[in-house]
Amino acid sequence: MDLQDSYAAAERRLRALQRSPQAFDHPVGAVEWIETHISWLLLAGDYVYKFKKPLRLDFLDFSTPALRRAACMEELRINRRTAPDLYLGLVALVADAAQGWRLLPLAQAPADAEPAVRMRRFEQSALLSHVLERQQLTPAHIDALARHVARFHGDAAVARPDAGWGTAQAVRAPVDACLAALQLQTADAPDLAPLIGPMAQWCEQQGAALAPVFAQRLDAGRVRECHGDLHLANLVLIDGAPQLFDAIEFNPALRWIDCVADIAFLAMDLEARGCADLAWRFLNAWLECTGDYAGLPVLDYYRVYRALVRARVAGLRLAQTTGAARAACLQEQRRYLELALRFTQPRPVALWLAHGFSGSGKSTQSLALVCQRGMVRVRADVERKRLFGLAPEAASSAVPGGIYTQDASWRTHERLEAVAHTALAAGWSVLVDATLLHQAARARFAALAQRCGVPWRILSFEAPDAVLRQRIVERQVRRSDPSEATLAVLDAQRAASEPLTTDESAHCVRVDTTKPVDWMRLLPHGDI
């Protein structure tokens, strides 16, 4: 039996199973059917049964029951890392003389039986893709997701330097394969084919230029056993908290990747759905959790690749659909190709300095700006603690000698400068979130902007003393902010602060934080 016949036979068996509620060992009403480009899913009662399609593609091989069985076993293993309560076990579909079909535990089934992953069912409305469509995906969800992904990456297995993952060749191979597939898919689409050439040229040039960075990322342990398919349809709210599931099991090369390649998928997906602000909120929150600003030079490369992946998936579905569904796939493919091309375009780069006393609203108000404009933010309160091995919200009282010494402040500003330089050199605008009350500290960053050849501005966040004090007291009560400033710290800041020089004032935009800040009015696009 050839592969096409195997595919048709497998689909007939599963359609028969769909009509056989007695085959399940639990209460079942109507069995629902969901199909992806590589899987069939049967939703039966409280459970989901995920079957692999008999396929052989350039990036996967499910052509035999043995290969599908191995893929199911791998899917169970890797997804229990993030969703152990969803991934319950393995079963197989076997013929039964009395019932027609039965689902048995995989270990009890013949070797040639059709394997499946058994999962706990959740409402499809809980997928983050649907939550976003209902406009119910909140900034709090994004922050929690960033922490969840950062913890997952922190615990993930690290690629050995000699394993072959994360090398320049390993990074470029799936990009080249994706482009080659897209060239075939769009060969008969004269309005889409011209988009491929410029992107192929850009990917070739960037892949070569970034080869030393890929090597550095591997050496630094940033290539890990990641998720590999981290977009909104593979994220779900369970008890109100976002959870990763459906990691790539079928090709380890697509899973053993740079952590930035993982997060680039979600950032791209949010932007493709018109939520660039949430994409940047996620990116900045993940960067704060991990401190992995060294990955910024490869972010664009991976954003382009991820958009190309979704364009290719749309092309795969295109070959399996007709009519209105086919037209929708064509439109989706075009949207992702145009997004990938947009990611290759240069953008304005600038350095912004958040300046002001503790409690002035620098962190709160600047977050909206960086999300709106697509900037990298680096925070002194977070990086200072990172230097001492502390989490952002951790108390520093246990550190001998404290973390607020003159030497610690110097090291913190050195770290902020290094991060800002990395981001600027990679083509990203940066906002440095620190008090910057001393002229020497501000001069450090003005000099950095001049070395990098980018414009710079100071955002001076301001509020009356009574408001500053109230905010500090409230923040101490909440204990949910990296800042540990007290009223005594505020008094010391006032006593030691140095006013802006004439030149600094010419670069300054004053921000009144006693009312909501309208960044579009205060800083129209192009104002730097």
PDB file of N, CA and C in Angstrom, residues 185-195 334:
ATOM      1  N   GLN A 185       5.527  26.482  -3.711  1.00  0.00           N
ATOM      2  CA  GLN A 185       4.112  26.761  -3.436  1.00  0.00           C
ATOM      3  C   GLN A 185       3.607  27.976  -4.214  1.00  0.00           C
ATOM      4  N   THR A 186       4.466  28.964  -4.382  1.00  0.00           N
ATOM      5  CA  THR A 186       4.038  30.218  -5.015  1.00  0.00           C
ATOM      6  C   THR A 186       4.433  30.321  -6.478  1.00  0.00           C
ATOM      7  N   ALA A 187       4.912  29.220  -7.037  1.00  0.00           N
ATOM      8  CA  ALA A 187       5.369  29.256  -8.432  1.00  0.00           C
ATOM      9  C   ALA A 187       4.261  29.685  -9.384  1.00  0.00           C
ATOM     10  N   ASP A 188       3.027  29.293  -9.077  1.00  0.00           N
ATOM     11  CA  ASP A 188       1.888  29.637  -9.939  1.00  0.00           C
ATOM     12  C   ASP A 188       1.093  30.818  -9.385  1.00  0.00           C
ATOM     13  N   ALA A 189       1.698  31.582  -8.494  1.00  0.00           N
ATOM     14  CA  ALA A 189       1.028  32.753  -7.909  1.00  0.00           C
ATOM     15  C   ALA A 189       1.873  33.983  -8.221  1.00  0.00           C
ATOM     16  N   PRO A 190       1.666  34.603  -9.367  1.00  0.00           N
ATOM     17  CA  PRO A 190       2.545  35.706  -9.795  1.00  0.00           C
ATOM     18  C   PRO A 190       2.554  36.899  -8.857  1.00  0.00           C
ATOM     19  N   ASP A 191       1.511  37.064  -8.036  1.00  0.00           N
ATOM     20  CA  ASP A 191       1.498  38.185  -7.100  1.00  0.00           C
ATOM     21  C   ASP A 191       2.252  37.867  -5.814  1.00  0.00           C
ATOM     22  N   LEU A 192       2.517  36.582  -5.540  1.00  0.00           N
ATOM     23  CA  LEU A 192       3.248  36.190  -4.332  1.00  0.00           C
ATOM     24  C   LEU A 192       4.709  35.864  -4.605  1.00  0.00           C
ATOM     25  N   ALA A 193       4.984  35.269  -5.749  1.00  0.00           N
ATOM     26  CA  ALA A 193       6.352  34.841  -6.063  1.00  0.00           C
ATOM     27  C   ALA A 193       7.380  35.961  -5.937  1.00  0.00           C
ATOM     28  N   PRO A 194       7.082  37.207  -6.349  1.00  0.00           N
ATOM     29  CA  PRO A 194       8.096  38.272  -6.215  1.00  0.00           C
ATOM     30  C   PRO A 194       8.487  38.586  -4.781  1.00  0.00           C
ATOM     31  N   LEU A 195       7.675  38.149  -3.808  1.00  0.00           N
ATOM     32  CA  LEU A 195       8.026  38.406  -2.413  1.00  0.00           C
ATOM     33  C   LEU A 195       9.144  37.486  -1.932  1.00  0.00           C
ATOM     34  N   ARG A 334      -0.292  35.282   1.930  1.00  0.00           N
ATOM     35  CA  ARG A 334       0.157  36.614   1.537  1.00  0.00           C
ATOM     36  C   ARG A 334       0.454  37.471   2.773  1.00  0.00           C
TER      37      ARG A 334
END
